[in-house]
Amino acid sequence: MTETEAATAEDSLPLDFIRECILLGRKWRARVDEQLKDHGLTAARLTVLYWVNELPEGTSQRELADIVGIEGPTLVRQLHALEAQGLLERVPMTSDRRAKGIRLTPEGHHKLAGVVSYSLEMSREYFPKLERRRLPSAIRLAKQAREAIP
């Protein structure tokens, strides 16, 4: 291998890492979508439920859309669907009566807990041979890569 080929191979490692993360995410999402159909959910709706649960009360819809990675109108459609399913509700904000906060209903918490439990089962089934001791490093690396992108 020439010096140029070695440099090129070394330079492509970050792109190889990103590619594998993207492919893993797509494959995982497809499998989750397949399993969620029985629960009346999609991976996209699950993502919204997850972040509504994780973010502090008072997070705006714009902030939620940014974190979920979708446009505002798409988020609104997801929120309407989840609200119609009885999984979340919009409540007046104490700081601004015009704004609406979003929170999970008891049914939303129950549904999310069930799906998280199922996701843990899936990870045990699909990834039994992952070296557990290396996961914290992999998580840190993925986080550093995500945070490096403005």
Short mmCIF file of N, CA and C in Angstrom, two decimals:
data_model
loop_
_atom_site.label_atom_id
_atom_site.label_comp_id
_atom_site.label_asym_id
_atom_site.label_seq_id
_atom_site.Cartn_x
_atom_site.Cartn_y
_atom_site.Cartn_z
N MET A 1 0.85 -1.18 0.00
CA MET A 1 0.00 0.00 0.00
C MET A 1 0.89 1.23 0.00
N THR A 2 0.59 2.14 -0.91
CA THR A 2 1.39 3.36 -1.00
C THR A 2 1.01 4.31 0.14
N GLU A 3 1.83 5.32 0.33
CA GLU A 3 1.57 6.31 1.38
C GLU A 3 0.26 7.05 1.12
N THR A 4 -0.02 7.36 -0.16
CA THR A 4 -1.26 8.05 -0.52
C THR A 4 -2.47 7.17 -0.23
N GLU A 5 -2.39 5.88 -0.56
CA GLU A 5 -3.49 4.97 -0.28
C GLU A 5 -3.72 4.83 1.22
N ALA A 6 -2.65 4.78 2.00
CA ALA A 6 -2.76 4.68 3.45
C ALA A 6 -3.40 5.93 4.03
N ALA A 7 -3.00 7.09 3.54
CA ALA A 7 -3.59 8.34 4.02
C ALA A 7 -5.07 8.40 3.66
N THR A 8 -5.40 7.97 2.46
CA THR A 8 -6.80 7.99 2.03
C THR A 8 -7.64 7.05 2.89
N ALA A 9 -7.11 5.87 3.17
CA ALA A 9 -7.84 4.92 4.02
C ALA A 9 -8.03 5.49 5.42
N GLU A 10 -6.99 6.11 5.95
CA GLU A 10 -7.08 6.73 7.28
C GLU A 10 -8.06 7.89 7.28
N ASP A 11 -8.01 8.71 6.23
CA ASP A 11 -8.90 9.87 6.13
C ASP A 11 -10.36 9.45 6.01
N SER A 12 -10.63 8.30 5.44
CA SER A 12 -12.02 7.88 5.23
C SER A 12 -12.64 7.24 6.47
N LEU A 13 -11.85 7.00 7.52
CA LEU A 13 -12.40 6.36 8.71
C LEU A 13 -13.59 7.11 9.32
N PRO A 14 -13.54 8.43 9.46
CA PRO A 14 -14.72 9.11 10.00
C PRO A 14 -15.96 8.90 9.12
N LEU A 15 -15.77 8.93 7.80
CA LEU A 15 -16.91 8.69 6.91
C LEU A 15 -17.41 7.26 7.01
N ASP A 16 -16.50 6.32 7.17
CA ASP A 16 -16.90 4.92 7.35
C ASP A 16 -17.72 4.77 8.64
N PHE A 17 -17.27 5.46 9.70
CA PHE A 17 -17.98 5.42 10.98
C PHE A 17 -19.40 5.99 10.82
N ILE A 18 -19.51 7.15 10.18
CA ILE A 18 -20.81 7.79 9.96
C ILE A 18 -21.71 6.88 9.12
N ARG A 19 -21.15 6.31 8.06
CA ARG A 19 -21.94 5.42 7.21
C ARG A 19 -22.51 4.26 8.01
N GLU A 20 -21.68 3.65 8.84
CA GLU A 20 -22.15 2.51 9.64
C GLU A 20 -23.23 2.94 10.64
N CYS A 21 -23.06 4.12 11.24
CA CYS A 21 -24.10 4.64 12.15
C CYS A 21 -25.41 4.85 11.42
N ILE A 22 -25.35 5.43 10.23
CA ILE A 22 -26.56 5.67 9.44
C ILE A 22 -27.22 4.35 9.06
N LEU A 23 -26.44 3.41 8.59
CA LEU A 23 -27.01 2.12 8.18
C LEU A 23 -27.61 1.37 9.37
N LEU A 24 -26.92 1.41 10.52
CA LEU A 24 -27.47 0.79 11.72
C LEU A 24 -28.78 1.46 12.11
N GLY A 25 -28.81 2.79 12.10
CA GLY A 25 -30.03 3.52 12.46
C GLY A 25 -31.19 3.19 11.54
N ARG A 26 -30.93 3.12 10.25
CA ARG A 26 -31.99 2.79 9.29
C ARG A 26 -32.53 1.39 9.52
N LYS A 27 -31.63 0.44 9.72
CA LYS A 27 -32.04 -0.94 9.91
C LYS A 27 -32.82 -1.09 11.22
N TRP A 28 -32.34 -0.44 12.27
CA TRP A 28 -33.02 -0.50 13.57
C TRP A 28 -34.41 0.12 13.45
N ARG A 29 -34.50 1.28 12.80
CA ARG A 29 -35.78 1.96 12.66
C ARG A 29 -36.78 1.11 11.88
N ALA A 30 -36.32 0.45 10.81
CA ALA A 30 -37.22 -0.40 10.03
C ALA A 30 -37.75 -1.55 10.89
N ARG A 31 -36.89 -2.14 11.70
CA ARG A 31 -37.33 -3.24 12.56
C ARG A 31 -38.29 -2.74 13.63
N VAL A 32 -38.00 -1.59 14.21
CA VAL A 32 -38.89 -1.01 15.21
C VAL A 32 -40.24 -0.67 14.58
N ASP A 33 -40.23 -0.06 13.41
CA ASP A 33 -41.49 0.26 12.70
C ASP A 33 -42.33 -1.00 12.52
N GLU A 34 -41.68 -2.06 12.11
CA GLU A 34 -42.38 -3.33 11.89
C GLU A 34 -43.07 -3.81 13.17
N GLN A 35 -42.38 -3.72 14.27
CA GLN A 35 -42.92 -4.20 15.54
C GLN A 35 -43.96 -3.25 16.14
N LEU A 36 -43.83 -1.95 15.85
CA LEU A 36 -44.75 -0.97 16.44
C LEU A 36 -46.12 -0.95 15.79
N LYS A 37 -46.24 -1.48 14.59
CA LYS A 37 -47.54 -1.47 13.90
C LYS A 37 -48.63 -2.07 14.78
N ASP A 38 -48.29 -3.13 15.50
CA ASP A 38 -49.27 -3.78 16.38
C ASP A 38 -49.73 -2.88 17.52
N HIS A 39 -48.93 -1.85 17.82
CA HIS A 39 -49.24 -0.93 18.92
C HIS A 39 -49.80 0.40 18.42
N GLY A 40 -50.06 0.49 17.11
CA GLY A 40 -50.60 1.73 16.56
C GLY A 40 -49.60 2.87 16.53
N LEU A 41 -48.31 2.54 16.51
CA LEU A 41 -47.27 3.56 16.50
C LEU A 41 -46.33 3.35 15.32
N THR A 42 -45.52 4.35 15.07
CA THR A 42 -44.42 4.27 14.12
C THR A 42 -43.16 4.72 14.86
N ALA A 43 -42.02 4.47 14.28
CA ALA A 43 -40.78 4.93 14.90
C ALA A 43 -40.78 6.45 15.02
N ALA A 44 -41.36 7.14 14.04
CA ALA A 44 -41.42 8.61 14.09
C ALA A 44 -42.26 9.08 15.27
N ARG A 45 -43.41 8.47 15.47
CA ARG A 45 -44.25 8.86 16.61
C ARG A 45 -43.60 8.48 17.93
N LEU A 46 -42.96 7.34 17.95
CA LEU A 46 -42.26 6.93 19.16
C LEU A 46 -41.17 7.94 19.51
N THR A 47 -40.46 8.42 18.51
CA THR A 47 -39.41 9.42 18.74
C THR A 47 -39.99 10.67 19.38
N VAL A 48 -41.14 11.11 18.89
CA VAL A 48 -41.79 12.30 19.48
C VAL A 48 -42.18 12.00 20.92
N LEU A 49 -42.81 10.85 21.17
CA LEU A 49 -43.18 10.49 22.54
C LEU A 49 -41.97 10.48 23.45
N TYR A 50 -40.90 9.86 22.99
CA TYR A 50 -39.68 9.77 23.79
C TYR A 50 -39.18 11.16 24.19
N TRP A 51 -39.08 12.06 23.21
CA TRP A 51 -38.52 13.38 23.52
C TRP A 51 -39.46 14.24 24.33
N VAL A 52 -40.77 14.10 24.13
CA VAL A 52 -41.72 14.84 24.98
C VAL A 52 -41.51 14.41 26.43
N ASN A 53 -41.27 13.14 26.64
CA ASN A 53 -41.04 12.62 27.98
C ASN A 53 -39.71 13.09 28.56
N GLU A 54 -38.68 13.17 27.73
CA GLU A 54 -37.33 13.48 28.20
C GLU A 54 -37.07 14.98 28.42
N LEU A 55 -37.68 15.81 27.60
CA LEU A 55 -37.38 17.25 27.66
C LEU A 55 -38.11 17.92 28.81
N PRO A 56 -37.54 19.00 29.32
CA PRO A 56 -38.19 19.70 30.43
C PRO A 56 -39.52 20.33 29.99
N GLU A 57 -40.42 20.41 30.94
CA GLU A 57 -41.70 21.07 30.67
C GLU A 57 -41.43 22.50 30.23
N GLY A 58 -42.16 22.96 29.27
CA GLY A 58 -41.95 24.30 28.76
C GLY A 58 -41.13 24.31 27.48
N THR A 59 -40.66 23.15 27.02
CA THR A 59 -39.94 23.09 25.75
C THR A 59 -40.93 23.45 24.64
N SER A 60 -40.53 24.35 23.76
CA SER A 60 -41.43 24.78 22.69
C SER A 60 -41.53 23.72 21.60
N GLN A 61 -42.57 23.84 20.79
CA GLN A 61 -42.72 22.91 19.66
C GLN A 61 -41.56 23.08 18.69
N ARG A 62 -41.08 24.29 18.52
CA ARG A 62 -39.94 24.54 17.62
C ARG A 62 -38.70 23.79 18.12
N GLU A 63 -38.44 23.89 19.43
CA GLU A 63 -37.30 23.18 20.02
C GLU A 63 -37.47 21.67 19.88
N LEU A 64 -38.69 21.19 20.11
CA LEU A 64 -38.97 19.77 19.97
C LEU A 64 -38.74 19.31 18.53
N ALA A 65 -39.22 20.09 17.57
CA ALA A 65 -39.02 19.75 16.15
C ALA A 65 -37.53 19.67 15.82
N ASP A 66 -36.76 20.62 16.33
CA ASP A 66 -35.32 20.61 16.07
C ASP A 66 -34.65 19.36 16.65
N ILE A 67 -35.02 19.01 17.86
CA ILE A 67 -34.41 17.85 18.51
C ILE A 67 -34.82 16.55 17.80
N VAL A 68 -36.09 16.47 17.41
CA VAL A 68 -36.57 15.27 16.72
C VAL A 68 -36.00 15.21 15.30
N GLY A 69 -35.70 16.38 14.74
CA GLY A 69 -35.11 16.42 13.40
C GLY A 69 -36.14 16.49 12.29
N ILE A 70 -37.27 17.15 12.58
CA ILE A 70 -38.32 17.29 11.57
C ILE A 70 -38.78 18.74 11.51
N GLU A 71 -39.47 19.07 10.45
CA GLU A 71 -40.01 20.43 10.29
C GLU A 71 -41.22 20.62 11.19
N GLY A 72 -41.50 21.87 11.52
CA GLY A 72 -42.62 22.20 12.39
C GLY A 72 -43.95 21.61 11.95
N PRO A 73 -44.34 21.77 10.67
CA PRO A 73 -45.63 21.22 10.23
C PRO A 73 -45.70 19.69 10.37
N THR A 74 -44.59 19.02 10.15
CA THR A 74 -44.56 17.57 10.32
C THR A 74 -44.75 17.21 11.78
N LEU A 75 -44.10 17.96 12.68
CA LEU A 75 -44.28 17.73 14.11
C LEU A 75 -45.73 17.93 14.51
N VAL A 76 -46.35 18.98 14.00
CA VAL A 76 -47.74 19.26 14.35
C VAL A 76 -48.63 18.08 13.95
N ARG A 77 -48.40 17.51 12.77
CA ARG A 77 -49.18 16.33 12.35
C ARG A 77 -48.96 15.15 13.30
N GLN A 78 -47.71 14.96 13.71
CA GLN A 78 -47.41 13.88 14.65
C GLN A 78 -48.09 14.13 16.00
N LEU A 79 -48.04 15.36 16.46
CA LEU A 79 -48.68 15.70 17.73
C LEU A 79 -50.18 15.48 17.68
N HIS A 80 -50.81 15.90 16.57
CA HIS A 80 -52.26 15.68 16.42
C HIS A 80 -52.59 14.20 16.48
N ALA A 81 -51.80 13.38 15.77
CA ALA A 81 -52.05 11.94 15.74
C ALA A 81 -51.87 11.33 17.14
N LEU A 82 -50.82 11.72 17.84
CA LEU A 82 -50.57 11.18 19.17
C LEU A 82 -51.63 11.65 20.17
N GLU A 83 -52.09 12.89 19.97
CA GLU A 83 -53.15 13.40 20.83
C GLU A 83 -54.45 12.63 20.58
N ALA A 84 -54.74 12.36 19.31
CA ALA A 84 -55.94 11.59 18.95
C ALA A 84 -55.89 10.17 19.52
N GLN A 85 -54.68 9.63 19.66
CA GLN A 85 -54.51 8.30 20.24
C GLN A 85 -54.56 8.33 21.77
N GLY A 86 -54.65 9.54 22.34
CA GLY A 86 -54.71 9.67 23.79
C GLY A 86 -53.36 9.49 24.48
N LEU A 87 -52.26 9.68 23.72
CA LEU A 87 -50.94 9.44 24.28
C LEU A 87 -50.25 10.71 24.77
N LEU A 88 -50.70 11.86 24.30
CA LEU A 88 -50.18 13.12 24.81
C LEU A 88 -51.27 14.16 24.80
N GLU A 89 -51.02 15.23 25.52
CA GLU A 89 -51.99 16.33 25.59
C GLU A 89 -51.25 17.65 25.58
N ARG A 90 -51.93 18.65 25.08
CA ARG A 90 -51.38 20.01 25.09
C ARG A 90 -52.04 20.77 26.23
N VAL A 91 -51.22 21.46 26.97
CA VAL A 91 -51.71 22.18 28.15
C VAL A 91 -51.20 23.61 28.10
N PRO A 92 -52.00 24.56 28.62
CA PRO A 92 -51.55 25.95 28.62
C PRO A 92 -50.27 26.11 29.44
N MET A 93 -49.39 26.95 28.94
CA MET A 93 -48.14 27.24 29.64
C MET A 93 -48.40 28.33 30.68
N THR A 94 -47.80 28.20 31.83
CA THR A 94 -47.99 29.21 32.86
C THR A 94 -47.26 30.50 32.50
N SER A 95 -46.16 30.38 31.75
CA SER A 95 -45.36 31.56 31.42
C SER A 95 -45.94 32.35 30.25
N ASP A 96 -46.72 31.71 29.39
CA ASP A 96 -47.28 32.37 28.21
C ASP A 96 -48.58 31.68 27.86
N ARG A 97 -49.71 32.35 28.14
CA ARG A 97 -51.01 31.72 27.95
C ARG A 97 -51.28 31.37 26.49
N ARG A 98 -50.59 32.05 25.57
CA ARG A 98 -50.79 31.74 24.15
C ARG A 98 -50.12 30.44 23.75
N ALA A 99 -49.06 30.08 24.47
CA ALA A 99 -48.29 28.89 24.12
C ALA A 99 -48.89 27.65 24.78
N LYS A 100 -48.67 26.52 24.14
CA LYS A 100 -49.14 25.25 24.68
C LYS A 100 -47.95 24.36 24.99
N GLY A 101 -47.97 23.78 26.16
CA GLY A 101 -46.98 22.78 26.52
C GLY A 101 -47.49 21.41 26.09
N ILE A 102 -46.61 20.47 26.01
CA ILE A 102 -46.97 19.13 25.58
C ILE A 102 -46.50 18.18 26.66
N ARG A 103 -47.37 17.26 27.06
CA ARG A 103 -46.96 16.25 28.04
C ARG A 103 -47.65 14.94 27.72
N LEU A 104 -47.02 13.87 28.18
CA LEU A 104 -47.60 12.56 27.98
C LEU A 104 -48.77 12.37 28.92
N THR A 105 -49.76 11.65 28.45
CA THR A 105 -50.87 11.23 29.31
C THR A 105 -50.42 9.98 30.06
N PRO A 106 -51.19 9.54 31.05
CA PRO A 106 -50.84 8.26 31.69
C PRO A 106 -50.75 7.12 30.66
N GLU A 107 -51.65 7.10 29.69
CA GLU A 107 -51.60 6.07 28.65
C GLU A 107 -50.32 6.22 27.82
N GLY A 108 -49.91 7.46 27.56
CA GLY A 108 -48.66 7.70 26.82
C GLY A 108 -47.45 7.18 27.58
N HIS A 109 -47.42 7.42 28.89
CA HIS A 109 -46.33 6.89 29.72
C HIS A 109 -46.32 5.37 29.69
N HIS A 110 -47.50 4.78 29.79
CA HIS A 110 -47.62 3.31 29.77
C HIS A 110 -47.14 2.75 28.43
N LYS A 111 -47.58 3.36 27.33
CA LYS A 111 -47.20 2.91 26.00
C LYS A 111 -45.69 3.05 25.80
N LEU A 112 -45.14 4.19 26.20
CA LEU A 112 -43.70 4.42 26.05
C LEU A 112 -42.90 3.41 26.87
N ALA A 113 -43.32 3.14 28.10
CA ALA A 113 -42.61 2.16 28.94
C ALA A 113 -42.64 0.78 28.29
N GLY A 114 -43.77 0.41 27.71
CA GLY A 114 -43.86 -0.89 27.03
C GLY A 114 -42.93 -0.98 25.84
N VAL A 115 -42.86 0.09 25.07
CA VAL A 115 -42.02 0.10 23.88
C VAL A 115 -40.54 0.11 24.27
N VAL A 116 -40.19 0.85 25.30
CA VAL A 116 -38.80 0.86 25.76
C VAL A 116 -38.41 -0.54 26.24
N SER A 117 -39.31 -1.18 26.95
CA SER A 117 -39.05 -2.55 27.40
C SER A 117 -38.86 -3.48 26.22
N TYR A 118 -39.70 -3.33 25.23
CA TYR A 118 -39.58 -4.16 24.03
C TYR A 118 -38.25 -3.86 23.31
N SER A 119 -37.86 -2.59 23.23
CA SER A 119 -36.60 -2.22 22.58
C SER A 119 -35.41 -2.86 23.30
N LEU A 120 -35.47 -2.93 24.62
CA LEU A 120 -34.40 -3.59 25.37
C LEU A 120 -34.35 -5.08 25.02
N GLU A 121 -35.52 -5.69 24.90
CA GLU A 121 -35.56 -7.10 24.49
C GLU A 121 -34.96 -7.28 23.11
N MET A 122 -35.31 -6.38 22.18
CA MET A 122 -34.76 -6.46 20.83
C MET A 122 -33.24 -6.33 20.86
N SER A 123 -32.73 -5.40 21.65
CA SER A 123 -31.28 -5.21 21.68
C SER A 123 -30.59 -6.45 22.26
N ARG A 124 -31.21 -7.09 23.24
CA ARG A 124 -30.63 -8.32 23.78
C ARG A 124 -30.63 -9.43 22.73
N GLU A 125 -31.72 -9.48 21.96
CA GLU A 125 -31.84 -10.52 20.93
C GLU A 125 -30.85 -10.30 19.78
N TYR A 126 -30.75 -9.06 19.30
CA TYR A 126 -29.93 -8.78 18.12
C TYR A 126 -28.45 -8.57 18.42
N PHE A 127 -28.15 -8.12 19.63
CA PHE A 127 -26.77 -7.75 19.94
C PHE A 127 -26.19 -8.52 21.13
N PRO A 128 -26.41 -9.81 21.22
CA PRO A 128 -25.92 -10.51 22.41
C PRO A 128 -24.39 -10.57 22.48
N LYS A 129 -23.74 -10.44 21.34
CA LYS A 129 -22.29 -10.59 21.33
C LYS A 129 -21.53 -9.27 21.33
N LEU A 130 -22.26 -8.16 21.43
CA LEU A 130 -21.55 -6.89 21.53
C LEU A 130 -20.73 -6.88 22.82
N GLU A 131 -19.55 -6.40 22.72
CA GLU A 131 -18.70 -6.32 23.90
C GLU A 131 -19.18 -5.17 24.78
N ARG A 132 -19.86 -5.51 25.84
CA ARG A 132 -20.46 -4.51 26.73
C ARG A 132 -19.42 -3.50 27.22
N ARG A 133 -18.22 -3.94 27.48
CA ARG A 133 -17.19 -3.04 28.02
C ARG A 133 -16.80 -1.98 27.01
N ARG A 134 -17.05 -2.21 25.71
CA ARG A 134 -16.67 -1.25 24.68
C ARG A 134 -17.80 -0.26 24.36
N LEU A 135 -18.99 -0.54 24.81
CA LEU A 135 -20.12 0.33 24.49
C LEU A 135 -19.97 1.76 25.01
N PRO A 136 -19.52 1.99 26.24
CA PRO A 136 -19.34 3.38 26.66
C PRO A 136 -18.42 4.18 25.74
N SER A 137 -17.35 3.56 25.26
CA SER A 137 -16.45 4.25 24.32
C SER A 137 -17.15 4.53 23.00
N ALA A 138 -17.91 3.57 22.53
CA ALA A 138 -18.64 3.76 21.26
C ALA A 138 -19.67 4.87 21.40
N ILE A 139 -20.34 4.92 22.53
CA ILE A 139 -21.33 5.96 22.78
C ILE A 139 -20.66 7.33 22.82
N ARG A 140 -19.53 7.42 23.53
CA ARG A 140 -18.78 8.70 23.59
C ARG A 140 -18.35 9.13 22.19
N LEU A 141 -17.87 8.19 21.39
CA LEU A 141 -17.42 8.50 20.04
C LEU A 141 -18.58 9.01 19.18
N ALA A 142 -19.72 8.34 19.24
CA ALA A 142 -20.89 8.77 18.48
C ALA A 142 -21.34 10.17 18.93
N LYS A 143 -21.31 10.40 20.24
CA LYS A 143 -21.71 11.71 20.79
C LYS A 143 -20.73 12.80 20.33
N GLN A 144 -19.44 12.52 20.36
CA GLN A 144 -18.45 13.49 19.90
C GLN A 144 -18.66 13.81 18.43
N ALA A 145 -18.94 12.82 17.63
CA ALA A 145 -19.19 13.05 16.21
C ALA A 145 -20.43 13.91 16.02
N ARG A 146 -21.50 13.61 16.76
CA ARG A 146 -22.73 14.40 16.65
C ARG A 146 -22.50 15.85 17.07
N GLU A 147 -21.78 16.04 18.16
CA GLU A 147 -21.54 17.39 18.68
C GLU A 147 -20.56 18.19 17.82
N ALA A 148 -19.77 17.51 17.01
CA ALA A 148 -18.81 18.22 16.13
C ALA A 148 -19.50 18.88 14.94
N ILE A 149 -20.72 18.47 14.67
CA ILE A 149 -21.45 19.03 13.53
C ILE A 149 -22.28 20.21 14.01
N PRO A 150 -22.00 21.40 13.45
CA PRO A 150 -22.75 22.58 13.91
C PRO A 150 -24.23 22.52 13.53
#
